[in-house]
Amino acid sequence: MAGVSTIETEKYSLLEDFSVDVEVDDEEYESFSLCFWVYLLNSTTFPSTIIRQVHSDMSVSAPFLVLDENKKMMLLPLTLLHKEAPDPVDTSSWTQVPSVSTKSKFPLQKWVHVGCEVSRNFMRLFIDGNIEGEQFVTSLLTKNTNPECPRKISLFSVGGDGYSVQGFIQCAQVLPASDHVEHHYMKDPPLLLSVNKSSSSGIKLDDDGVWQASCREIFSLDVVLSNAIGQPVHKDVEVVASLLYADTLVEAKMSEAEAPLLVRDEGVEFSSGDRPIKLLNGRSSFKLKISQLSSKSDNRLFWIKFGIRNAKDYPFLQAVSNPIRCISISPDVRPLSVTPKRLTNIDHLSSTESPDLLHNASSVKRIRLGKESVSGSEESYQQCNSRPQTSRQFENGNGMRLHEEDNSSTDSENSEMRYTISDSTIFRYCLGNIIDKSLLLKEITNNSSDDEVLEFANQVSLYSGCSHHSYQINMARELIAEGTNAWILISRNNQHVLWDNVVYEIEEHFMRISKCSSRSLTHQDFELLRRISGCYEYVTQVNFEKMWCWLFPVAYSISRGLINGMWRSSSPKWIEGFITKEEAEHSLQGQEPGTFILRFPISRIWPHPDAGSLVVTYVGHDFALHHKQLKIDNICESSERYMDAKPLQDMLLAEPELSRLGRIIRSH
């Protein structure tokens, strides 16, 4: 019964049951906003009156909010407030009065937020928190208005009046002028269950929008529980899948011996009705199999319907797939979405090949300051995938580890991979490049519990020989969730957002995650973030995600005790901000040996094992510039365990090649 207690279905009501009274002679409501979420069904006809208005001097109600014949929503004047209000009796006047209209058709089968702001002199219509239009009107109220005249107007919806308006309403509220429509929009969005069709696999999409699935072959569909503004909802609910005939929406019936739709869970197949799947972080991937050909069902198409177990039969708490044609197994069937770059399946490698591949992917050298073992001046950037027997680790008495920066990446081959947290998955992660790793981590966090992610992190560290891989894996769920929510708040469903409008939200999220509200980001910091994102005037989601995968690990590192104190420090300023390698080198030109600068390397993007790390750029005794990476995970963990641990700045100054803090000199 977990699903019953977590879905508050009582806050949803039929549109026809809506009714509210407004006292317009009350100073608080001389200007007011009627706000609500509405979900209109496909059975709605046009034109239709959504909300009507009436007061005690009216014998017939008049329209207030309507959908015209073009499916556009219109806000009309109030009969009690405005001279231009429609005549309740003369229906032809309704289309001639001043009104505010949406620019496009009003969507059906979707939650939409509507805000109607009304005052004596104007009306405004808001859709999904954005203003659609404004209309100035003439007030009927004057200083000499008889106080005995009626000042209460009723706004309501009815299931009748010659038109069919079918739908649901949620969170309807009359707000005073001091409250903003945008705040109501963000306050309590309704829930929505959906199928993430772009992530489906094992299905072929026809030109007519029909899916093709091979009979008795597993395919996957991702189901998502989110709110109406696209944020994932973490509810402890179970979802049940069923197979319907697409033409009648009746549940498909096959032979008595076998269920029409099977679901695979933990490697075992069950009848879909007997095996609900629990959502984790608002998402779950269903592994499904249809057991009957369409050709043996009069060539009928199927629909897969998903519904929340034990919840009311609301359409928005259900989701359906595209129409599906179940066919015999065909070699042409491929995943619906473009398969990302994957590594060759480890199972296809011979026992003599595997060790060499792992060894070649792990050529990082870890050294202590003052004991360089890299020949020449070449500095490569490479992922650290060291095997235990080949990894060379050195640390000083304080537990600080430093190693040469390394920027190269490991190439991988294309291969389709069916996801499970198995040894093969672990090897794929260990050998993958940054894109492979990020895609795999998104898939794992969507389909695995926290304990399973932790176990995966431990296994990756064991196989790769590098414990700091687990640092990036364990932050994956939070990084993805925080980034998704941040982009939703920033974009407001727009694909392109002005950079100038993004910076404030980025700073707010950064200061919260880094646990440092006393230090703001500078103009130079934002310019580096813009450079990392690859954007110019406008930001897309791709730009934002590039920037976020660098910024979140940095903010997470700053939140740690040792780094947090250094970041907060203004005198001296141990970490001056977000700077490039070139800026650090320029600032150290001509400085005496031992002068150093701390920086977060822009080459370390999550889930690179060193994302969020610090690099020491310093002038060596040979007067050459050197770049050594500071491994903060071990020293931070050590400082959190032992109260007498030295501050990080003392550990740095104890190094023989570091003696004084440098300053950033920016060239303009």
Short mmCIF file of N, CA, C and O in Angstrom, two decimals, residues 167-234:
data_model
loop_
_atom_site.label_atom_id
_atom_site.label_comp_id
_atom_site.label_asym_id
_atom_site.label_seq_id
_atom_site.Cartn_x
_atom_site.Cartn_y
_atom_site.Cartn_z
N GLY A 167 -12.06 17.56 -17.98
CA GLY A 167 -10.69 17.70 -17.52
C GLY A 167 -10.60 17.71 -16.02
O GLY A 167 -11.57 17.46 -15.30
N PHE A 168 -9.38 18.01 -15.55
CA PHE A 168 -9.07 18.03 -14.13
C PHE A 168 -8.43 19.36 -13.78
O PHE A 168 -7.82 20.02 -14.63
N ILE A 169 -8.57 19.73 -12.52
CA ILE A 169 -8.00 20.98 -12.04
C ILE A 169 -7.29 20.72 -10.72
O ILE A 169 -7.68 19.83 -9.96
N GLN A 170 -6.21 21.44 -10.50
CA GLN A 170 -5.43 21.24 -9.28
C GLN A 170 -4.90 22.58 -8.79
O GLN A 170 -4.53 23.45 -9.57
N CYS A 171 -4.88 22.73 -7.47
CA CYS A 171 -4.28 23.89 -6.82
C CYS A 171 -4.90 25.20 -7.28
O CYS A 171 -4.19 26.17 -7.52
N ALA A 172 -6.23 25.25 -7.43
CA ALA A 172 -6.90 26.50 -7.80
C ALA A 172 -6.91 27.44 -6.61
O ALA A 172 -7.27 27.06 -5.49
N GLN A 173 -6.53 28.69 -6.84
CA GLN A 173 -6.40 29.64 -5.74
C GLN A 173 -6.56 31.06 -6.26
O GLN A 173 -6.07 31.41 -7.35
N VAL A 174 -7.26 31.89 -5.47
CA VAL A 174 -7.36 33.32 -5.76
C VAL A 174 -6.31 34.03 -4.93
O VAL A 174 -6.29 33.93 -3.70
N LEU A 175 -5.41 34.76 -5.60
CA LEU A 175 -4.31 35.42 -4.93
C LEU A 175 -4.53 36.92 -4.91
O LEU A 175 -5.02 37.50 -5.89
N PRO A 176 -4.14 37.60 -3.84
CA PRO A 176 -4.18 39.06 -3.82
C PRO A 176 -3.11 39.64 -4.72
O PRO A 176 -2.22 38.93 -5.20
N ALA A 177 -3.17 40.96 -4.92
CA ALA A 177 -2.25 41.62 -5.84
C ALA A 177 -0.80 41.47 -5.41
O ALA A 177 0.12 41.50 -6.23
N SER A 178 -0.56 41.29 -4.12
CA SER A 178 0.81 41.19 -3.61
C SER A 178 1.49 39.87 -3.98
O SER A 178 2.72 39.77 -3.91
N ASP A 179 0.72 38.86 -4.33
CA ASP A 179 1.30 37.57 -4.72
C ASP A 179 1.50 37.50 -6.23
O ASP A 179 0.72 38.07 -7.00
N HIS A 180 2.52 36.79 -6.64
CA HIS A 180 2.86 36.71 -8.05
C HIS A 180 2.42 35.37 -8.64
O HIS A 180 2.53 34.33 -8.01
N VAL A 181 1.95 35.43 -9.89
CA VAL A 181 1.53 34.22 -10.59
C VAL A 181 2.70 33.25 -10.72
O VAL A 181 2.54 32.04 -10.59
N GLU A 182 3.91 33.78 -10.97
CA GLU A 182 5.07 32.92 -11.16
C GLU A 182 5.36 32.07 -9.92
O GLU A 182 5.79 30.93 -10.03
N HIS A 183 5.12 32.64 -8.73
CA HIS A 183 5.35 31.88 -7.51
C HIS A 183 4.37 30.72 -7.38
O HIS A 183 4.73 29.63 -6.93
N HIS A 184 3.12 30.96 -7.76
CA HIS A 184 2.12 29.89 -7.72
C HIS A 184 2.49 28.78 -8.70
O HIS A 184 2.30 27.59 -8.41
N TYR A 185 3.04 29.15 -9.84
CA TYR A 185 3.45 28.19 -10.86
C TYR A 185 4.50 27.22 -10.32
O TYR A 185 4.47 26.02 -10.61
N MET A 186 5.43 27.73 -9.51
CA MET A 186 6.52 26.89 -9.00
C MET A 186 6.16 26.21 -7.69
O MET A 186 6.87 25.30 -7.26
N LYS A 187 5.07 26.59 -7.04
CA LYS A 187 4.80 26.18 -5.67
C LYS A 187 4.49 24.69 -5.53
O LYS A 187 5.12 23.98 -4.76
N ASP A 188 3.52 24.19 -6.26
CA ASP A 188 3.09 22.79 -6.07
C ASP A 188 2.60 22.21 -7.39
O ASP A 188 1.41 21.96 -7.57
N PRO A 189 3.50 21.97 -8.34
CA PRO A 189 3.08 21.44 -9.64
C PRO A 189 2.48 20.04 -9.50
O PRO A 189 2.93 19.25 -8.66
N PRO A 190 1.48 19.71 -10.30
CA PRO A 190 0.89 18.37 -10.25
C PRO A 190 1.85 17.32 -10.80
O PRO A 190 2.85 17.64 -11.45
N LEU A 191 1.52 16.05 -10.55
CA LEU A 191 2.37 14.94 -10.98
C LEU A 191 1.96 14.44 -12.36
O LEU A 191 0.82 14.60 -12.79
N LEU A 192 2.92 13.80 -13.00
CA LEU A 192 2.69 13.28 -14.35
C LEU A 192 3.56 12.05 -14.56
O LEU A 192 4.76 12.09 -14.34
N LEU A 193 2.94 10.95 -14.96
CA LEU A 193 3.68 9.74 -15.32
C LEU A 193 3.85 9.72 -16.83
O LEU A 193 2.90 9.99 -17.58
N SER A 194 5.04 9.41 -17.30
CA SER A 194 5.30 9.44 -18.74
C SER A 194 6.29 8.36 -19.13
O SER A 194 7.01 7.81 -18.29
N VAL A 195 6.30 8.06 -20.43
CA VAL A 195 7.28 7.14 -21.00
C VAL A 195 8.35 7.97 -21.69
O VAL A 195 8.04 8.80 -22.56
N ASN A 196 9.59 7.79 -21.29
CA ASN A 196 10.71 8.49 -21.92
C ASN A 196 11.07 7.74 -23.21
O ASN A 196 11.90 6.85 -23.21
N LYS A 197 10.42 8.12 -24.29
CA LYS A 197 10.55 7.35 -25.53
C LYS A 197 11.93 7.46 -26.16
O LYS A 197 12.35 6.58 -26.90
N SER A 198 12.64 8.55 -25.87
CA SER A 198 13.97 8.72 -26.47
C SER A 198 14.99 7.73 -25.92
O SER A 198 16.02 7.49 -26.54
N SER A 199 14.74 7.17 -24.73
CA SER A 199 15.69 6.25 -24.12
C SER A 199 15.31 4.78 -24.34
O SER A 199 15.96 3.90 -23.80
N SER A 200 14.26 4.54 -25.11
CA SER A 200 13.83 3.16 -25.34
C SER A 200 14.84 2.42 -26.21
O SER A 200 15.53 3.02 -27.03
N SER A 201 14.91 1.11 -26.04
CA SER A 201 15.85 0.32 -26.83
C SER A 201 15.21 -1.02 -27.20
O SER A 201 14.28 -1.48 -26.54
N GLY A 202 15.73 -1.63 -28.26
CA GLY A 202 15.20 -2.90 -28.73
C GLY A 202 13.95 -2.75 -29.56
O GLY A 202 13.25 -3.73 -29.81
N ILE A 203 13.64 -1.53 -30.01
CA ILE A 203 12.43 -1.26 -30.78
C ILE A 203 12.80 -0.45 -32.01
O ILE A 203 13.66 0.43 -31.96
N LYS A 204 12.12 -0.74 -33.10
CA LYS A 204 12.33 0.01 -34.33
C LYS A 204 11.14 0.93 -34.56
O LYS A 204 9.98 0.54 -34.38
N LEU A 205 11.40 2.17 -34.93
CA LEU A 205 10.35 3.16 -35.17
C LEU A 205 10.07 3.26 -36.66
O LEU A 205 10.96 3.57 -37.46
N ASP A 206 8.81 3.00 -37.06
CA ASP A 206 8.41 3.15 -38.45
C ASP A 206 8.15 4.61 -38.78
O ASP A 206 7.99 5.46 -37.90
N ASP A 207 8.03 4.91 -40.08
CA ASP A 207 7.77 6.27 -40.51
C ASP A 207 6.41 6.77 -40.04
O ASP A 207 6.20 7.98 -39.89
N ASP A 208 5.48 5.85 -39.81
CA ASP A 208 4.14 6.25 -39.37
C ASP A 208 4.02 6.37 -37.86
O ASP A 208 2.92 6.54 -37.33
N GLY A 209 5.16 6.32 -37.16
CA GLY A 209 5.14 6.47 -35.71
C GLY A 209 4.82 5.20 -34.95
O GLY A 209 4.69 5.23 -33.72
N VAL A 210 4.70 4.07 -35.64
CA VAL A 210 4.41 2.79 -34.99
C VAL A 210 5.73 2.11 -34.64
O VAL A 210 6.67 2.08 -35.44
N TRP A 211 5.79 1.56 -33.44
CA TRP A 211 6.96 0.80 -33.03
C TRP A 211 6.85 -0.64 -33.50
O TRP A 211 5.74 -1.19 -33.60
N GLN A 212 7.99 -1.23 -33.79
CA GLN A 212 8.06 -2.65 -34.11
C GLN A 212 8.91 -3.35 -33.06
O GLN A 212 10.06 -2.96 -32.82
N ALA A 213 8.33 -4.35 -32.42
CA ALA A 213 9.04 -5.15 -31.43
C ALA A 213 9.03 -6.60 -31.87
O ALA A 213 8.03 -7.09 -32.41
N SER A 214 10.13 -7.29 -31.66
CA SER A 214 10.21 -8.69 -32.02
C SER A 214 9.52 -9.54 -30.97
O SER A 214 9.73 -9.34 -29.77
N CYS A 215 8.71 -10.48 -31.42
CA CYS A 215 7.96 -11.34 -30.51
C CYS A 215 8.93 -12.14 -29.64
O CYS A 215 9.91 -12.71 -30.12
N ARG A 216 8.64 -12.13 -28.32
CA ARG A 216 9.42 -12.88 -27.33
C ARG A 216 10.86 -12.40 -27.21
O ARG A 216 11.72 -13.11 -26.70
N GLU A 217 11.11 -11.17 -27.67
CA GLU A 217 12.42 -10.57 -27.49
C GLU A 217 12.31 -9.39 -26.52
O GLU A 217 11.38 -8.59 -26.60
N ILE A 218 13.28 -9.29 -25.61
CA ILE A 218 13.24 -8.24 -24.60
C ILE A 218 13.49 -6.86 -25.24
O ILE A 218 14.39 -6.70 -26.07
N PHE A 219 12.69 -5.90 -24.85
CA PHE A 219 12.96 -4.49 -25.16
C PHE A 219 12.74 -3.68 -23.89
O PHE A 219 12.15 -4.18 -22.93
N SER A 220 13.24 -2.48 -23.87
CA SER A 220 13.16 -1.68 -22.63
C SER A 220 12.46 -0.36 -22.88
O SER A 220 12.63 0.26 -23.93
N LEU A 221 11.67 0.05 -21.90
CA LEU A 221 11.00 1.35 -21.90
C LEU A 221 11.23 2.00 -20.54
O LEU A 221 11.03 1.35 -19.51
N ASP A 222 11.65 3.25 -20.55
CA ASP A 222 11.86 3.98 -19.30
C ASP A 222 10.60 4.74 -18.93
O ASP A 222 10.04 5.47 -19.75
N VAL A 223 10.17 4.57 -17.68
CA VAL A 223 8.99 5.26 -17.15
C VAL A 223 9.46 6.28 -16.12
O VAL A 223 10.30 5.98 -15.27
N VAL A 224 8.90 7.50 -16.21
CA VAL A 224 9.37 8.61 -15.37
C VAL A 224 8.18 9.22 -14.65
O VAL A 224 7.14 9.49 -15.25
N LEU A 225 8.34 9.44 -13.35
CA LEU A 225 7.37 10.21 -12.57
C LEU A 225 7.98 11.57 -12.30
O LEU A 225 9.01 11.68 -11.64
N SER A 226 7.35 12.61 -12.83
CA SER A 226 7.87 13.97 -12.67
C SER A 226 6.72 14.89 -12.32
O SER A 226 5.55 14.48 -12.34
N ASN A 227 7.03 16.13 -12.01
CA ASN A 227 5.96 17.10 -11.87
C ASN A 227 5.76 17.83 -13.19
O ASN A 227 6.49 17.59 -14.16
N ALA A 228 4.79 18.72 -13.24
CA ALA A 228 4.39 19.32 -14.51
C ALA A 228 5.45 20.25 -15.09
O ALA A 228 5.35 20.61 -16.26
N ILE A 229 6.45 20.64 -14.30
CA ILE A 229 7.51 21.48 -14.84
C ILE A 229 8.77 20.67 -15.13
O ILE A 229 9.84 21.22 -15.34
N GLY A 230 8.63 19.34 -15.11
CA GLY A 230 9.71 18.48 -15.57
C GLY A 230 10.69 18.02 -14.52
O GLY A 230 11.68 17.36 -14.84
N GLN A 231 10.47 18.35 -13.25
CA GLN A 231 11.39 17.91 -12.20
C GLN A 231 11.06 16.49 -11.77
O GLN A 231 9.89 16.16 -11.58
N PRO A 232 12.07 15.62 -11.64
CA PRO A 232 11.80 14.26 -11.17
C PRO A 232 11.23 14.27 -9.75
O PRO A 232 11.62 15.09 -8.92
N VAL A 233 10.31 13.37 -9.50
CA VAL A 233 9.63 13.30 -8.20
C VAL A 233 10.04 11.99 -7.52
O VAL A 233 9.86 10.91 -8.09
N HIS A 234 10.59 12.11 -6.34
CA HIS A 234 11.06 10.93 -5.62
C HIS A 234 9.95 10.41 -4.72
O HIS A 234 9.83 10.81 -3.56
#
